[in-house]
CSV table of C-alpha atoms and ligand atoms in Angstrom, one decimal:
chain,number,residue,atom,x,y,z
A,1,MET,CA,-11.3,9.6,0.1
A,2,VAL,CA,-10.8,11.3,-3.3
A,3,ARG,CA,-9.3,14.1,-0.9
A,4,CYS,CA,-7.0,11.9,0.9
A,5,ARG,CA,-3.5,12.9,1.5
A,6,LYS,CA,-1.9,10.3,3.1
A,7,CYS,CA,0.6,9.4,1.2
A,8,PRO,CA,3.3,11.7,-0.2
A,9,ARG,CA,5.1,9.7,-2.0
A,10,LEU,CA,2.2,9.3,-4.2
A,11,VAL,CA,0.6,12.6,-4.1
A,12,ALA,CA,3.9,14.0,-5.6
A,13,TYR,CA,3.9,11.1,-8.3
A,14,LEU,CA,-0.3,11.9,-9.3
A,15,LYS,CA,1.1,15.4,-10.0
A,16,GLN,CA,4.2,14.3,-12.1
A,17,VAL,CA,2.0,11.8,-14.0
A,18,SER,CA,-0.6,14.5,-15.4
A,19,ASN,CA,2.3,17.0,-15.9
A,20,HIS,CA,3.8,14.2,-18.3
A,21,LYS,CA,1.0,12.8,-20.2
A,22,PRO,CA,2.2,10.4,-23.3
A,23,LYS,CA,1.1,11.9,-26.8
A,24,ARG,CA,-1.7,9.8,-27.0
A,25,TYR,CA,-3.5,11.0,-23.9
A,26,ARG,CA,-2.3,14.9,-24.0
A,27,ASP,CA,-6.3,15.7,-24.6
A,28,TRP,CA,-7.3,14.4,-21.4
A,29,ASP,CA,-7.8,16.0,-18.3
A,30,TYR,CA,-6.2,13.6,-15.8
A,31,TRP,CA,-8.5,12.2,-12.8
A,32,SER,CA,-4.9,12.6,-10.8
A,33,LYS,CA,-6.7,12.1,-7.6
A,34,PRO,CA,-7.6,8.9,-5.1
A,35,LEU,CA,-9.9,6.4,-7.4
A,36,PRO,CA,-13.4,5.5,-5.5
A,37,SER,CA,-14.3,2.1,-5.5
A,38,PHE,CA,-17.7,1.7,-7.8
A,39,GLY,CA,-20.3,-0.6,-8.4
A,40,ASP,CA,-23.7,-2.6,-6.9
A,41,PRO,CA,-24.5,-1.4,-3.3
A,42,ASP,CA,-26.0,-4.5,-3.1
A,43,ALA,CA,-23.3,-6.8,-5.0
A,44,ARG,CA,-22.7,-10.4,-3.8
A,45,VAL,CA,-19.6,-10.2,-5.7
A,46,LEU,CA,-16.3,-8.3,-4.5
A,47,ILE,CA,-13.5,-8.0,-6.5
A,48,VAL,CA,-10.3,-6.2,-5.3
A,49,GLY,CA,-7.7,-4.9,-7.5
A,50,LEU,CA,-4.1,-3.9,-6.6
A,51,ALA,CA,-3.5,-0.2,-7.4
A,52,PRO,CA,-5.1,2.1,-10.3
A,53,ALA,CA,-2.8,2.4,-13.3
A,54,ALA,CA,-1.1,5.7,-13.9
A,55,GLN,CA,-2.0,6.1,-17.4
A,56,GLY,CA,-5.7,3.9,-16.8
A,57,GLY,CA,-7.9,4.9,-13.7
A,58,ASN,CA,-5.7,7.6,-12.9
A,59,ARG,CA,-6.6,9.4,-16.0
A,60,THR,CA,-10.1,8.5,-16.3
A,61,GLY,CA,-11.1,8.8,-12.8
A,62,ARG,CA,-12.3,5.3,-12.7
A,63,MET,CA,-11.2,2.0,-11.6
A,64,PHE,CA,-9.9,-0.2,-14.2
A,65,THR,CA,-11.5,2.2,-17.1
A,66,GLY,CA,-9.3,2.8,-20.1
A,67,ASP,CA,-6.6,0.4,-19.0
A,68,ARG,CA,-5.6,-3.0,-20.2
A,69,SER,CA,-6.4,-5.0,-17.5
A,70,GLY,CA,-9.6,-3.2,-17.5
A,71,GLU,CA,-10.5,-4.9,-20.8
A,72,TRP,CA,-9.8,-8.4,-19.9
A,73,LEU,CA,-11.8,-7.6,-16.4
A,74,PHE,CA,-14.8,-6.1,-18.1
A,75,ASN,CA,-14.9,-8.5,-20.6
A,76,ALA,CA,-15.0,-11.5,-18.2
A,77,LEU,CA,-17.5,-9.5,-16.0
A,78,TYR,CA,-19.7,-9.1,-19.0
A,79,GLN,CA,-19.6,-12.8,-20.1
A,80,PHE,CA,-20.7,-13.7,-16.6
A,81,GLY,CA,-23.8,-11.2,-16.4
A,82,PHE,CA,-21.8,-8.8,-13.8
A,83,ALA,CA,-21.7,-5.7,-16.4
A,84,ASN,CA,-23.9,-4.3,-19.1
A,85,GLN,CA,-21.1,-3.5,-21.4
A,86,PRO,CA,-18.0,-5.8,-22.5
A,87,ASN,CA,-15.6,-2.5,-22.0
A,88,SER,CA,-15.3,0.8,-20.2
A,89,LEU,CA,-13.1,3.4,-21.6
A,90,ARG,CA,-14.4,6.1,-20.2
A,91,ARG,CA,-16.2,7.5,-16.9
A,92,ASP,CA,-19.3,8.7,-18.8
A,93,ASP,CA,-19.8,5.3,-21.1
A,94,ASP,CA,-22.7,4.3,-19.1
A,95,PHE,CA,-20.7,1.2,-17.9
A,96,LYS,CA,-22.5,-0.5,-14.9
A,97,LEU,CA,-21.7,-3.7,-12.4
A,98,ASN,CA,-24.7,-5.6,-11.6
A,99,ASP,CA,-24.0,-7.4,-8.3
A,100,GLY,CA,-20.7,-6.5,-8.6
A,101,TYR,CA,-18.4,-4.0,-6.8
A,102,ILE,CA,-14.8,-3.1,-7.8
A,103,THR,CA,-12.3,-2.1,-5.2
A,104,ALA,CA,-8.6,-1.9,-4.9
A,105,THR,CA,-5.6,-2.4,-2.4
A,106,ILE,CA,-4.8,1.5,-2.6
A,107,ARG,CA,-6.6,4.0,-4.3
A,108,CYS,CA,-3.7,6.0,-5.6
A,109,ALA,CA,-1.5,5.0,-8.7
A,110,PRO,CA,2.1,3.9,-7.4
A,111,PRO,CA,5.2,4.4,-9.5
A,112,LYS,CA,6.0,1.0,-11.0
A,113,ASN,CA,2.7,-0.6,-9.8
A,114,LYS,CA,4.6,-1.1,-6.7
A,115,PRO,CA,3.1,0.3,-3.2
A,116,LEU,CA,5.0,0.6,-0.2
A,117,PRO,CA,3.8,-1.4,2.7
A,118,GLU,CA,2.9,1.7,5.0
A,119,GLU,CA,1.0,3.3,1.7
A,120,ILE,CA,-1.0,-0.2,1.5
A,121,GLU,CA,-1.7,0.3,5.4
A,122,ASN,CA,-2.5,4.3,5.3
A,123,CYS,CA,-5.1,2.8,2.6
A,124,ARG,CA,-6.7,-0.1,4.7
A,125,PRO,CA,-9.2,1.8,6.8
A,126,TYR,CA,-11.1,2.6,3.4
A,127,PHE,CA,-11.6,-1.0,2.3
A,128,LEU,CA,-12.1,-2.2,6.0
A,129,LYS,CA,-15.3,0.2,5.7
A,130,GLU,CA,-16.3,-1.0,2.7
A,131,LEU,CA,-16.5,-4.5,4.2
A,132,ASP,CA,-18.9,-3.0,6.5
A,133,LEU,CA,-21.3,-1.1,3.9
A,134,LEU,CA,-21.7,-3.8,1.7
A,135,LYS,CA,-23.5,-6.3,3.9
A,136,ASN,CA,-24.4,-8.7,0.9
A,137,ILE,CA,-21.0,-10.2,-0.2
A,138,LYS,CA,-20.5,-13.6,-0.4
A,139,VAL,CA,-17.9,-14.1,-3.0
A,140,ILE,CA,-14.2,-12.3,-2.8
A,141,VAL,CA,-12.0,-12.1,-6.0
A,142,PRO,CA,-8.8,-10.7,-5.2
A,143,LEU,CA,-6.5,-9.8,-8.2
A,144,GLY,CA,-3.4,-11.2,-7.6
A,145,GLN,CA,-0.9,-12.1,-5.0
A,146,ILE,CA,-0.6,-8.7,-3.0
A,147,ALA,CA,-4.7,-7.9,-3.0
A,148,PHE,CA,-5.0,-11.8,-1.8
A,149,ALA,CA,-2.8,-11.5,1.1
A,150,GLN,CA,-4.3,-7.7,1.7
A,151,THR,CA,-7.8,-9.3,1.7
A,152,LEU,CA,-7.0,-12.0,3.9
A,153,LYS,CA,-5.3,-9.2,6.2
A,154,SER,CA,-8.3,-7.0,5.9
A,155,LEU,CA,-10.6,-9.6,6.8
A,156,ARG,CA,-8.5,-11.1,10.0
A,157,LEU,CA,-8.3,-7.7,11.1
A,158,LYS,CA,-12.8,-7.4,10.7
A,159,GLY,CA,-12.4,-11.1,13.2
A,160,LEU,CA,-12.3,-13.6,10.6
A,161,ASP,CA,-10.3,-16.5,12.0
A,162,ILE,CA,-8.8,-17.4,8.7
A,163,PRO,CA,-6.1,-20.0,8.6
A,164,PRO,CA,-2.4,-19.4,6.2
A,165,LEU,CA,-3.7,-19.6,2.5
A,166,PRO,CA,-1.6,-20.8,-0.6
A,167,PHE,CA,-2.1,-18.3,-3.2
A,168,GLY,CA,-2.3,-20.2,-6.6
A,169,HIS,CA,-4.4,-19.3,-9.7
A,170,GLY,CA,-8.4,-20.7,-9.5
A,171,LYS,CA,-8.2,-21.7,-5.7
A,172,ILE,CA,-11.5,-21.7,-3.6
A,173,PHE,CA,-11.7,-21.1,0.2
A,174,SER,CA,-14.7,-21.5,2.1
A,175,LEU,CA,-14.5,-18.5,4.9
A,176,ARG,CA,-16.9,-19.3,7.9
A,177,THR,CA,-17.8,-16.3,9.7
A,178,LEU,CA,-20.2,-14.9,12.3
A,179,TYR,CA,-21.6,-11.7,10.4
A,180,GLY,CA,-22.0,-9.2,13.0
A,181,ARG,CA,-18.3,-9.4,14.6
A,182,PHE,CA,-18.0,-8.8,10.6
A,183,MET,CA,-20.4,-6.5,9.0
A,184,ASN,CA,-22.7,-4.8,11.6
A,185,ARG,CA,-25.4,-7.3,11.3
A,186,PRO,CA,-27.2,-9.2,14.2
A,187,TYR,CA,-24.6,-12.7,14.9
A,188,GLU,CA,-25.6,-15.1,11.7
A,189,LEU,CA,-23.2,-17.8,10.6
A,190,ARG,CA,-22.0,-17.2,6.9
A,191,THR,CA,-19.7,-18.7,4.1
A,192,ILE,CA,-17.5,-16.2,1.8
A,193,THR,CA,-16.0,-17.9,-0.6
A,194,LEU,CA,-12.5,-16.6,-1.8
A,195,ILE,CA,-11.6,-17.5,-5.1
A,196,THR,CA,-8.3,-16.6,-6.3
A,197,THR,CA,-6.6,-15.6,-9.5
A,198,TYR,CA,-3.4,-14.3,-11.2
A,199,HIS,CA,-3.9,-10.6,-12.1
A,200,PRO,CA,-4.7,-9.8,-15.6
A,201,SER,CA,-1.9,-7.6,-16.1
A,202,GLN,CA,0.2,-7.1,-19.2
A,203,GLN,CA,2.8,-9.1,-17.7
A,204,ASN,CA,0.7,-11.9,-16.9
A,205,THR,CA,-1.8,-12.2,-20.1
A,206,GLN,CA,1.2,-11.2,-23.0
A,207,THR,CA,3.4,-14.3,-21.5
A,208,GLY,CA,0.3,-16.5,-21.5
A,209,LYS,CA,0.6,-17.2,-17.4
A,210,LEU,CA,-2.9,-16.0,-17.8
A,211,THR,CA,-5.3,-16.7,-20.5
A,212,ARG,CA,-8.4,-15.7,-21.0
A,213,PRO,CA,-10.2,-19.0,-20.6
A,214,MET,CA,-8.4,-19.2,-17.2
A,215,PHE,CA,-9.7,-16.0,-16.3
A,216,HIS,CA,-13.1,-16.4,-17.4
A,217,GLN,CA,-13.2,-19.4,-15.5
A,218,ILE,CA,-12.9,-17.4,-12.3
A,219,PHE,CA,-15.9,-15.6,-12.9
A,220,LYS,CA,-18.1,-18.7,-14.3
A,221,LEU,CA,-17.2,-20.4,-10.8
A,222,ALA,CA,-18.3,-16.8,-8.9
A,223,ARG,CA,-21.5,-16.9,-10.9
A,224,ASN,CA,-21.7,-20.8,-9.9
A,225,LYS,CA,-21.4,-20.0,-6.1
A,226,LEU,CA,-24.2,-17.7,-6.2
A,227,LYS,CA,-26.6,-19.9,-7.9
A,228,VAL,CA,-25.8,-22.7,-5.5
A,229,ARG,CA,-26.7,-20.2,-2.5
A,230,SER,CA,-29.2,-18.6,-4.2
B,301,SF4,S1,-3.5,5.6,-1.8
B,301,SF4,FE1,-5.0,5.6,-0.2
B,301,SF4,S2,-4.0,6.5,1.8
B,301,SF4,FE2,-2.8,6.6,0.1
B,301,SF4,S3,-2.7,9.1,-0.7
B,301,SF4,FE3,-3.9,7.4,-1.9
B,301,SF4,S4,-6.3,7.4,-1.2
B,301,SF4,FE4,-4.8,8.3,0.6
């Protein structure tokens, strides 16, 4: 996946970003390639971001590492036992997810954080493959409205019969699914819980649309859902 070049606009943008580093990062050797997902392969919680940040994950080489959204996300994951450290600034800082896995709607940073519809489609097969490989997922947390909509679309493509669902913060949806159609397993009726949240972007966190307690509540809900099921 790191060699993927399906989106020429994004390939060109990543080159441009690494050729015009801000002063504070001028000593960094930017990753500037598609970003792999990461986490616990046996995870029960799947977090779906939108796209890497040009000066964040695209610089450090790991999703959310080194950017402000990541600071919020990793802190919340740490508070509820899904991570071993409250933040991650570099790829080699021993940060690890426990029972959690982080992926994204697209894997190359887009200009102004806005991917084009065709870029989202180009990248979708990677997410669909992950849904096959991550066999223990019980809770999905898409970050923000676009990740929510695209997660629903991918789940429908995997055969889940999901009605139109409204986006908002802190909504919980139970999706009944026949595993086997969904994740290469013998047929088995399971429930996947979808928990919605506003994206921890600076636009949301600096305006107070999303507060720390609101965001932490999402991962508290995820933790409680796992307790109910275990
Ligand atoms: S966004 Fe996805 S599909 Fe497009 S070039 Fe990057 S990895 Fe490939």
